[in-house]
Short mmCIF file of C-alpha atoms in Angstrom, two decimals:
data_model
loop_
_atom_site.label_atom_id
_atom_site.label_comp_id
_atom_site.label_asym_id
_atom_site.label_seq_id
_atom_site.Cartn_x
_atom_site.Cartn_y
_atom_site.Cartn_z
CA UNK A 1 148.91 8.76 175.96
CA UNK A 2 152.05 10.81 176.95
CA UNK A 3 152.45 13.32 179.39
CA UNK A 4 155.76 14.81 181.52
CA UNK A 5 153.37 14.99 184.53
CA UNK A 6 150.31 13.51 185.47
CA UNK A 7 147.98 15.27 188.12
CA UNK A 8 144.95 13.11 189.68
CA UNK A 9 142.38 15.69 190.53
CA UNK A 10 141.35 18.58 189.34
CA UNK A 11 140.19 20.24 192.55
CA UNK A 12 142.58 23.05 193.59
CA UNK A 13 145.33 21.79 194.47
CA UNK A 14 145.38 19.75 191.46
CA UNK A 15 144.55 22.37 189.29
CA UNK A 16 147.26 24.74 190.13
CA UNK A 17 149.31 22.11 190.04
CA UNK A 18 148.68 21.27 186.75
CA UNK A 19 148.02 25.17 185.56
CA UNK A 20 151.87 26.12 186.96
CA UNK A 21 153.60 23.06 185.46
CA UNK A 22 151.43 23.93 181.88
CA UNK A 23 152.40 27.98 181.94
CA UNK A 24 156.20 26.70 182.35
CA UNK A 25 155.93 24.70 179.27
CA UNK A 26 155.52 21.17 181.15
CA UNK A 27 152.74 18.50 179.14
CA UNK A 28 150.65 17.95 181.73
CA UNK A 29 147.80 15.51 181.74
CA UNK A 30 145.16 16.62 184.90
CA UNK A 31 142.37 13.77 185.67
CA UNK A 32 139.23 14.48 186.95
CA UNK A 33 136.82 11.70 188.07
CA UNK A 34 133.76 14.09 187.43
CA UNK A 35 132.79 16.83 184.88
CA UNK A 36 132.74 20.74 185.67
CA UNK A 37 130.96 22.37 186.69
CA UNK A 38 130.54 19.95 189.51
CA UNK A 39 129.51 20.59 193.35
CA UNK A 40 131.70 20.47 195.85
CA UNK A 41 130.41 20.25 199.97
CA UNK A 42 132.18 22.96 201.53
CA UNK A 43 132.05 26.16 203.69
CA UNK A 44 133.07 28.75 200.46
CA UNK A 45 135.51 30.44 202.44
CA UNK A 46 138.43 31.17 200.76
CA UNK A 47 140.86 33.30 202.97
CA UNK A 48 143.66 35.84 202.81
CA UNK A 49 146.25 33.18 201.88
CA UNK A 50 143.54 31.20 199.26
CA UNK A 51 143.02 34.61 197.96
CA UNK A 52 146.67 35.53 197.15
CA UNK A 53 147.19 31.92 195.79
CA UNK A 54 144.14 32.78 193.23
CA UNK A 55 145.92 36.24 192.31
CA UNK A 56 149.70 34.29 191.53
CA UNK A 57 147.13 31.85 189.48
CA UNK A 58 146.12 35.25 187.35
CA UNK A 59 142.91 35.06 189.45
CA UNK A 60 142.73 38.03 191.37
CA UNK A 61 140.42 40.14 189.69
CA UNK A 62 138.06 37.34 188.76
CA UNK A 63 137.89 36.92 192.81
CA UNK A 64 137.16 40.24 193.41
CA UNK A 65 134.11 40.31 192.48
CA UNK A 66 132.65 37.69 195.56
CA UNK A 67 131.50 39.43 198.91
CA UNK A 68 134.02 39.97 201.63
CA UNK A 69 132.45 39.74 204.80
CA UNK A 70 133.50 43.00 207.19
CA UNK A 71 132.11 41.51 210.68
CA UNK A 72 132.53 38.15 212.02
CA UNK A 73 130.54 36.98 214.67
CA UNK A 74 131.38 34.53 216.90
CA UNK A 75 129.02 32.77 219.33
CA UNK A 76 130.02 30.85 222.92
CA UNK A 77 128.07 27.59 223.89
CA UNK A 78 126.03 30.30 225.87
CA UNK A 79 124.70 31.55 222.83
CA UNK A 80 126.14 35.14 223.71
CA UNK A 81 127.73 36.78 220.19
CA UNK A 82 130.55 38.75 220.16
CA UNK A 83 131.40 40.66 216.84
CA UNK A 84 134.46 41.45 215.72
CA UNK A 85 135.10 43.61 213.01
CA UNK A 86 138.68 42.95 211.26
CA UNK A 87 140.58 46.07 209.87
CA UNK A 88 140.58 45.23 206.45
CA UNK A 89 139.06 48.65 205.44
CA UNK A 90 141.86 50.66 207.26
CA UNK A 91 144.61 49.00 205.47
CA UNK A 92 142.86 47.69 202.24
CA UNK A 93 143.94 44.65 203.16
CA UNK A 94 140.89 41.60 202.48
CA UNK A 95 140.64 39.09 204.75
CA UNK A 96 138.61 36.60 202.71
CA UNK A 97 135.81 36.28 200.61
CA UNK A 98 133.18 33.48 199.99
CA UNK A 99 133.44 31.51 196.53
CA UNK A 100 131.57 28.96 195.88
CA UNK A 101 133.15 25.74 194.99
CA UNK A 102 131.55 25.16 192.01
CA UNK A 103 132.62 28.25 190.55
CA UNK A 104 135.94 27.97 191.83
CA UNK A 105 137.04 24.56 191.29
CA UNK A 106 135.42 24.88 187.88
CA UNK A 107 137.30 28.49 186.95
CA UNK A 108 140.89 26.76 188.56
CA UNK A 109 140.54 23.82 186.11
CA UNK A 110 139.89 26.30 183.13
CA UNK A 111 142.96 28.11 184.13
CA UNK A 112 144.84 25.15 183.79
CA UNK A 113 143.54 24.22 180.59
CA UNK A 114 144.17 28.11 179.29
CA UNK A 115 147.96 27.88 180.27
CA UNK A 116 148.00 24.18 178.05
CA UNK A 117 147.45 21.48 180.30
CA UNK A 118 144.88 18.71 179.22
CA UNK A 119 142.22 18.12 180.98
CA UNK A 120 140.61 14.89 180.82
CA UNK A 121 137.34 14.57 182.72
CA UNK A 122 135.10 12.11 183.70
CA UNK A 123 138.43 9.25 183.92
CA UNK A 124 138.59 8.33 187.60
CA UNK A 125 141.61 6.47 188.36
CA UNK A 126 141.73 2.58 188.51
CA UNK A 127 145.55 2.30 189.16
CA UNK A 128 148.95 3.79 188.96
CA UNK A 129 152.42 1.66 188.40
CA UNK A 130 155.59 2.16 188.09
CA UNK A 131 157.58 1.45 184.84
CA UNK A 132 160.75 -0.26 185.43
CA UNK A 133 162.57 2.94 186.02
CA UNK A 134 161.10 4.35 182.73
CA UNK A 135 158.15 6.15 184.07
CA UNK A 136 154.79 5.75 185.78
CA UNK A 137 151.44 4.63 184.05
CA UNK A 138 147.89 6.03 185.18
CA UNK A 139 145.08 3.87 184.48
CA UNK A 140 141.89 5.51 184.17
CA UNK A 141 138.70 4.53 182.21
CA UNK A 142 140.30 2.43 179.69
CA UNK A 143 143.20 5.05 179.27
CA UNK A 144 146.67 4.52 179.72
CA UNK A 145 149.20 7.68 180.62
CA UNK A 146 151.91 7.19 181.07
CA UNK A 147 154.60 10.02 182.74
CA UNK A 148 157.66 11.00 184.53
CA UNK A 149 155.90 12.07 187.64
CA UNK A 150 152.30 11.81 189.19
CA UNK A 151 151.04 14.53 191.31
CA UNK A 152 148.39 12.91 193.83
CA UNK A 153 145.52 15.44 194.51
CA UNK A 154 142.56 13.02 195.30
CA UNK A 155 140.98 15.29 198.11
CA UNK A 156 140.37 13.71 201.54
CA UNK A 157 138.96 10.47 200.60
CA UNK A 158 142.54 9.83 199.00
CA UNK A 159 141.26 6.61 197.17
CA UNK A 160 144.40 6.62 195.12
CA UNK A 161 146.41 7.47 197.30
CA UNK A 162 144.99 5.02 200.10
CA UNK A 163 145.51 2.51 197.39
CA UNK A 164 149.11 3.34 197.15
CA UNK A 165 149.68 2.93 200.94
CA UNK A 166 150.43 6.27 201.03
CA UNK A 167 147.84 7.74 203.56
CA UNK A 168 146.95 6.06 206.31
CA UNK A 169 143.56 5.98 208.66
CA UNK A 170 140.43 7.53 207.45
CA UNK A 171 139.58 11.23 207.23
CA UNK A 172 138.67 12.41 210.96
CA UNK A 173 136.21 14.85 210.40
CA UNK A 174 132.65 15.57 208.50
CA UNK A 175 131.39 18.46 207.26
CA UNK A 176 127.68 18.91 205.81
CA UNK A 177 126.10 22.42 204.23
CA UNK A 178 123.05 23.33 202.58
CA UNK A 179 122.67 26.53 200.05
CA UNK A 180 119.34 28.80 201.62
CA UNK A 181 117.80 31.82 199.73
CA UNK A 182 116.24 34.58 201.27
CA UNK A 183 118.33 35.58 203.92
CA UNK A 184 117.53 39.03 205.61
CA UNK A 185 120.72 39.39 207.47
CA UNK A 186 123.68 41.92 206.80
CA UNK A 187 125.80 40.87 204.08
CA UNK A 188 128.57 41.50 205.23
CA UNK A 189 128.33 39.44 208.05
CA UNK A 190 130.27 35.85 208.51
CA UNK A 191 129.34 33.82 211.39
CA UNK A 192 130.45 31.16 213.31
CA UNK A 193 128.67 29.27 216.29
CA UNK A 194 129.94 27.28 218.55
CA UNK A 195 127.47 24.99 220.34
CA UNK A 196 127.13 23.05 222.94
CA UNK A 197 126.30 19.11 221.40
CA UNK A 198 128.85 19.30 218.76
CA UNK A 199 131.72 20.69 219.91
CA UNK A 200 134.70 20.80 219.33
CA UNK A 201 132.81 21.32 215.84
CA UNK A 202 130.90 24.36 215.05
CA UNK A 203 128.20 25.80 212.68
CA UNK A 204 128.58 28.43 210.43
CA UNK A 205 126.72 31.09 207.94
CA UNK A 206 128.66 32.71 204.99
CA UNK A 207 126.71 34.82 203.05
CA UNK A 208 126.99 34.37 199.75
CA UNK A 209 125.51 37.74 198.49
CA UNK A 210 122.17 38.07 196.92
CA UNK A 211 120.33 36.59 200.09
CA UNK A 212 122.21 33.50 199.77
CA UNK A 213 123.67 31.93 202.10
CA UNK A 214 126.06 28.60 202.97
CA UNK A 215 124.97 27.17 206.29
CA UNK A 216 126.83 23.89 207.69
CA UNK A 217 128.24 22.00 210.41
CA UNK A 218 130.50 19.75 211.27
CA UNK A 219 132.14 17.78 214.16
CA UNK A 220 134.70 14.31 214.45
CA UNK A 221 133.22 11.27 212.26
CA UNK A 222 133.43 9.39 215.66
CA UNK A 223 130.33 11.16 216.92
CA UNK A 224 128.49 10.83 213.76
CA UNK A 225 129.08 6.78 213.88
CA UNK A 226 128.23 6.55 217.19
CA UNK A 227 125.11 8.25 216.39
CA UNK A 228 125.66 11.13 218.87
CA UNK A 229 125.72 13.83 216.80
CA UNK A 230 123.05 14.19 214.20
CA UNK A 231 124.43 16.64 211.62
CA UNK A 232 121.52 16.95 209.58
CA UNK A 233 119.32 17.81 212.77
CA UNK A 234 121.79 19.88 213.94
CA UNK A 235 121.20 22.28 210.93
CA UNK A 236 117.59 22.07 211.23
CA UNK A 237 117.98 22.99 214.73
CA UNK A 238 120.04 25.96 213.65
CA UNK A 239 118.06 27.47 211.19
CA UNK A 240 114.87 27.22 212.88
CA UNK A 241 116.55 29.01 216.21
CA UNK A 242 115.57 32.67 215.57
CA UNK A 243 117.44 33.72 218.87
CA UNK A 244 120.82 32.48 217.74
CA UNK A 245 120.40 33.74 213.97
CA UNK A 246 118.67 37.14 214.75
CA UNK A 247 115.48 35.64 212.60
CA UNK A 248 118.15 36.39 209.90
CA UNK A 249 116.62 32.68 208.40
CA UNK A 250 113.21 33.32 209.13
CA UNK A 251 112.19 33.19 205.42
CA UNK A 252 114.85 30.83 204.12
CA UNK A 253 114.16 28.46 201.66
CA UNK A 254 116.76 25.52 200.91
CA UNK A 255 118.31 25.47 197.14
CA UNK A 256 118.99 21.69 197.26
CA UNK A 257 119.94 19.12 199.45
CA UNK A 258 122.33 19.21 202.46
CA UNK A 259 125.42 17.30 201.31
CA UNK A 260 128.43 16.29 203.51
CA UNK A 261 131.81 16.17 203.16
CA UNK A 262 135.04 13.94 204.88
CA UNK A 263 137.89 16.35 206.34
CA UNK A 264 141.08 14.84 206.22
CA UNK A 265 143.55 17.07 208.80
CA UNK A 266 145.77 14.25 209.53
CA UNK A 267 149.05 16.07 208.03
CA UNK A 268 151.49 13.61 208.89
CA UNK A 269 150.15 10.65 208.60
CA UNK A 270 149.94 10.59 204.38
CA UNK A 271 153.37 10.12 202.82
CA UNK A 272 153.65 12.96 200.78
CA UNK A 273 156.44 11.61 198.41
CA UNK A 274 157.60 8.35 196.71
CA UNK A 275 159.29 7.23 193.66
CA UNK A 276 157.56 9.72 191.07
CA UNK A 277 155.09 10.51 193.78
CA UNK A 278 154.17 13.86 195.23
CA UNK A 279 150.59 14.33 197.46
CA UNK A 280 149.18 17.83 197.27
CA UNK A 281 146.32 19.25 198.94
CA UNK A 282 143.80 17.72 201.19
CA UNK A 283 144.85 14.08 200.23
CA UNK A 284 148.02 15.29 202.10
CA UNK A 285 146.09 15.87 205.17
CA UNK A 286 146.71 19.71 204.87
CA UNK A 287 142.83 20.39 206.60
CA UNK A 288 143.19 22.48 209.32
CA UNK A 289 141.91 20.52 212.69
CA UNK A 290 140.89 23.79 214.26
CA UNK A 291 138.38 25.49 211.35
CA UNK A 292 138.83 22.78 208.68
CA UNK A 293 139.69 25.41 205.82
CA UNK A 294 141.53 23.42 203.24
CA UNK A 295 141.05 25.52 199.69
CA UNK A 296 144.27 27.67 200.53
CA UNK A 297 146.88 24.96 201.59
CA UNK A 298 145.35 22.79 199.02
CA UNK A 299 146.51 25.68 196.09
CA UNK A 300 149.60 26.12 198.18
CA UNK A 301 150.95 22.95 197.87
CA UNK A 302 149.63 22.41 194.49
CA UNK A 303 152.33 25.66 193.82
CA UNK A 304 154.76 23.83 196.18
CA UNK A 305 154.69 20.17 193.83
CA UNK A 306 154.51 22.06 190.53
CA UNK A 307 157.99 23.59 191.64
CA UNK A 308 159.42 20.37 193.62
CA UNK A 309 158.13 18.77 190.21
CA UNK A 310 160.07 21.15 187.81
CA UNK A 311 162.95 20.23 189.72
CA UNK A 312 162.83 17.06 189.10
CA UNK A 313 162.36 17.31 185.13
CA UNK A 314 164.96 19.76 185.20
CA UNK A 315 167.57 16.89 187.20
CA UNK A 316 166.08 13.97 185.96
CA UNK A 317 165.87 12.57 189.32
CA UNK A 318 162.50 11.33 190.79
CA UNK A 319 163.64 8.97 193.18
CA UNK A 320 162.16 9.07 196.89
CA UNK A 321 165.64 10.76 198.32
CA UNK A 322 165.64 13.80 195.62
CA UNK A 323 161.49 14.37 196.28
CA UNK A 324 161.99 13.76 200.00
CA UNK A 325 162.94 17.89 199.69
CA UNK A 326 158.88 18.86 198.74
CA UNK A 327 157.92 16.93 202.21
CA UNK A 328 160.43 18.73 204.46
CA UNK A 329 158.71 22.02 202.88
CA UNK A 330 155.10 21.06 203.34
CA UNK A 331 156.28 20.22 207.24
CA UNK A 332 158.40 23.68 207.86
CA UNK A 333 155.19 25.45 206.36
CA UNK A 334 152.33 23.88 208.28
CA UNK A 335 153.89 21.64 210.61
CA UNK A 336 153.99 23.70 213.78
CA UNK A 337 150.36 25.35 213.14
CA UNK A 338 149.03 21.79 212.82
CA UNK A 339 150.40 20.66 215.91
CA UNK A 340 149.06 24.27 217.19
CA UNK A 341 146.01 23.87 215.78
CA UNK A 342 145.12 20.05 216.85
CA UNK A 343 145.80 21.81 220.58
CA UNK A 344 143.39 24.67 220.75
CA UNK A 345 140.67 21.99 219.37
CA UNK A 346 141.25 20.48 222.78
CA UNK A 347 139.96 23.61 224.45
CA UNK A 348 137.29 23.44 222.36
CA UNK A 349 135.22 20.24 223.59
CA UNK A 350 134.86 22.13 226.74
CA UNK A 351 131.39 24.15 227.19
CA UNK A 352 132.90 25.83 230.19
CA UNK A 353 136.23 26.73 229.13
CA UNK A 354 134.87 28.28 225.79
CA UNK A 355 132.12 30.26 227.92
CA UNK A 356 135.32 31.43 229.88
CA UNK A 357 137.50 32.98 227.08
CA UNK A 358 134.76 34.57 225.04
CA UNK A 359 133.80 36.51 228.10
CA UNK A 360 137.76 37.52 228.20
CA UNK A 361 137.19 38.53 224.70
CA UNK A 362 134.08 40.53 224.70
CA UNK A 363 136.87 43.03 227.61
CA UNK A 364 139.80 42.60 225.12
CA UNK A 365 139.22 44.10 221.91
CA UNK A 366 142.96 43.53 220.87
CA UNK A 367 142.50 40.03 222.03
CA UNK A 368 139.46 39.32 220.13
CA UNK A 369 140.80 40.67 216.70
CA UNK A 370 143.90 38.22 217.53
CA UNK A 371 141.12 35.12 217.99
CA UNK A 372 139.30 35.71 214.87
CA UNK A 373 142.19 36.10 212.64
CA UNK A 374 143.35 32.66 213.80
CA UNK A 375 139.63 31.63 213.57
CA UNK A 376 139.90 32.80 209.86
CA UNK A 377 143.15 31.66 209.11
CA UNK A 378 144.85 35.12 208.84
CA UNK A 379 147.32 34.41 211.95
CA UNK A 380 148.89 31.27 213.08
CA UNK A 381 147.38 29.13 215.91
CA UNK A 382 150.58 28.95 218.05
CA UNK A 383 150.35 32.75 218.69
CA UNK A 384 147.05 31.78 220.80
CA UNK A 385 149.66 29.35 222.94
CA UNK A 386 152.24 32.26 223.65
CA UNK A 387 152.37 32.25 227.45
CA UNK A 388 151.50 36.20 227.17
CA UNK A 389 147.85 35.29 225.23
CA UNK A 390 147.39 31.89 227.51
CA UNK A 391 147.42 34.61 230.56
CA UNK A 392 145.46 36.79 228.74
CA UNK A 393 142.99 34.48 228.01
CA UNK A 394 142.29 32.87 231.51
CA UNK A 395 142.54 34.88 233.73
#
């Protein structure tokens, strides 16, 4: 089989990828280890940038019709909540909404396949090689494909593009979440706890509408090894503490099992590029470290190797000098809030110091809208590092 671009996953990034390159007339080929719908662990939260990513993809509306949570509520190790309410309905702008991944990933891979790429599903990848100049060649489930240029979008266990020696270490967080019905709490309402046992992780609850409801948790794979942190018991703990849910989860009844999920937030340490070789999404470490929301940078970059990979049809040159050019762009757009980001996580490990700035934050209005929209991806961490907002802060 013959393609001008082969994409290995059909997960986001992969799928806008592959849906970009296919609307601009490119024959794509887009692998996908499992078949759709399929689950994918995850917190559902897909924010302002994800959002505007969907609505370039032609997306828009169909997003519009998941909630948008209005409050957020944050809670310090001291289980004290402070609620912050965003001004989305001021300026029309939305802030996020929660999707859940099966419907996503599932309606991103259908857009592909709408705008002519060919999706091939259920072929997990055995091997890629290159062709003596000529080419690459996937190998996957007995098929051969062979094409100018591979985009790598294996999510964070990266076992392609481990395989490659193009991403080094393992993933350095874990995620796990359960689906509940019959949750009493407002709608509206997103929240995010941060407690004392698994910081500088956290747990969350994004409504879902309907009375459903994504609660998880997550923390470094370190702690899980060393048995320290417990991630199942840790959501048991959770929704079982009436006090810190407002008996929200009183009546909650699990749809399924909890499932987990490796967070790979390394950006970095993956070599993005090679000889006919881009990485896009979380393969390429593009996780944040602080909240570990990857669905937005994953469809960012997907856009970002589509158009590094037009380029390269267009020139003819897919050497490791001419795609060197979609690296440098992944680093000038996230590498500063990554190094940001990993940072404030250090603050985070610390009980005390957390106790400390939330009580700054429940006097500082201004300063507490600032926090969440960093918290939520709206802002950039390395305004929370201005000397002005370190003062603010602490003192």
């Amino acid at each position: 089989m013959k393609a001008d671009i082969a994409v290995v996953g059909a997960g986001p990034a992969g799928s806008v990828a592959a849906q970009r390159l296919a609307a601009a007339g490119v024959r794509v080929a887009l692998l996908e280890r499992a078949t759709f719908p399929r689950d994918k662990p995850c917190g559902d939260g897909v924010s302002a940038d994800g959002l505007a990513a969907l609505a370039r993809t032609g997306l828009g509306e169909w997003a519009s019709q998941f909630p948008a949570p209005e409050v957020l509520r944050l809670t310090s190790p001291d289980d004290r909540p402070l609620d912050v309410h965003p001004d989305g309905n001021a300026d029309g702008h939305c802030y996020g909404r929660t999707i859940p991944r099966q419907l996503l990933d599932a309606r991103l891979a259908q857009a592909a396949v709408e705008a002519g790429a060919q999706l091939l599903e259920k072929t997990p990848v055995q091997g890629i090689e290159l062709l003596d100049g000529s080419g690459a060649a996937v190998r996957a489930s007995g098929l051969k494909i062979t094409a100018r240029l591979i985009i790598l979008a294996d999510g964070s266990n990266a076992s392609v593009t481990r395989k490659l020696g193009l991403a080094r270490g393992t993933p350095e967080l874990v995620a796990a979440r359960q689906y509940l019905t019959g949750d009493t709490g407002a709608p509206q309402q997103l929240e995010i706890h941060f407690r004392d046992g698994i910081l500088p992780g956290y747990t969350w609850l994004f409504p879902l509408g309907e009375g459903h409801v994504n609660v998880g948790t997550g923390t470094f794979v370190r702690r899980v090894r060393r048995d320290e942190v417990n991630l199942q018991e840790v959501m048991a703990r959770f929704v079982a503490d009436s006090a810190i849910t407002g008996g929200r989860l009183a009546q909650a009844e699990p749809i399924g099992p909890i499932k987990g999920h490796l967070l790979r937030t390394q950006f970095g340490s993956t070599r993005t590029h090679a000889e006919r070789i881009l990485v896009a999404g979380d393969a390429a470490g593009l996780v944040s470290p602080l909240s570990g929301e990857g669905i937005a940078p994953a469809m960012e970059s997907g856009e970002l190797a589509a158009a590094h990979a037009l380029s390269a049809l267009e020139t003819g040159d897919f050497s490791t000098e001419a795609l060197a050019s979609y690296t440098r762009e992944l680093e000038a757009h996230y590498g500063a809030d990554h190094r940001a980001a990993r940072i404030l996580r250090l603050a985070l490990n610390s009980p005390y110091l957390l106790n400390r700035v939330f009580h700054r934050l429940r006097q500082d209005r201004e300063l507490a809208l600032l926090i969440a929209y960093i918290v939520i991806g709206h802002k950039s961490p390395r305004l929370a590092l201005r000397p002005t907002t370190l003062l603010r802060l602490l003192t």
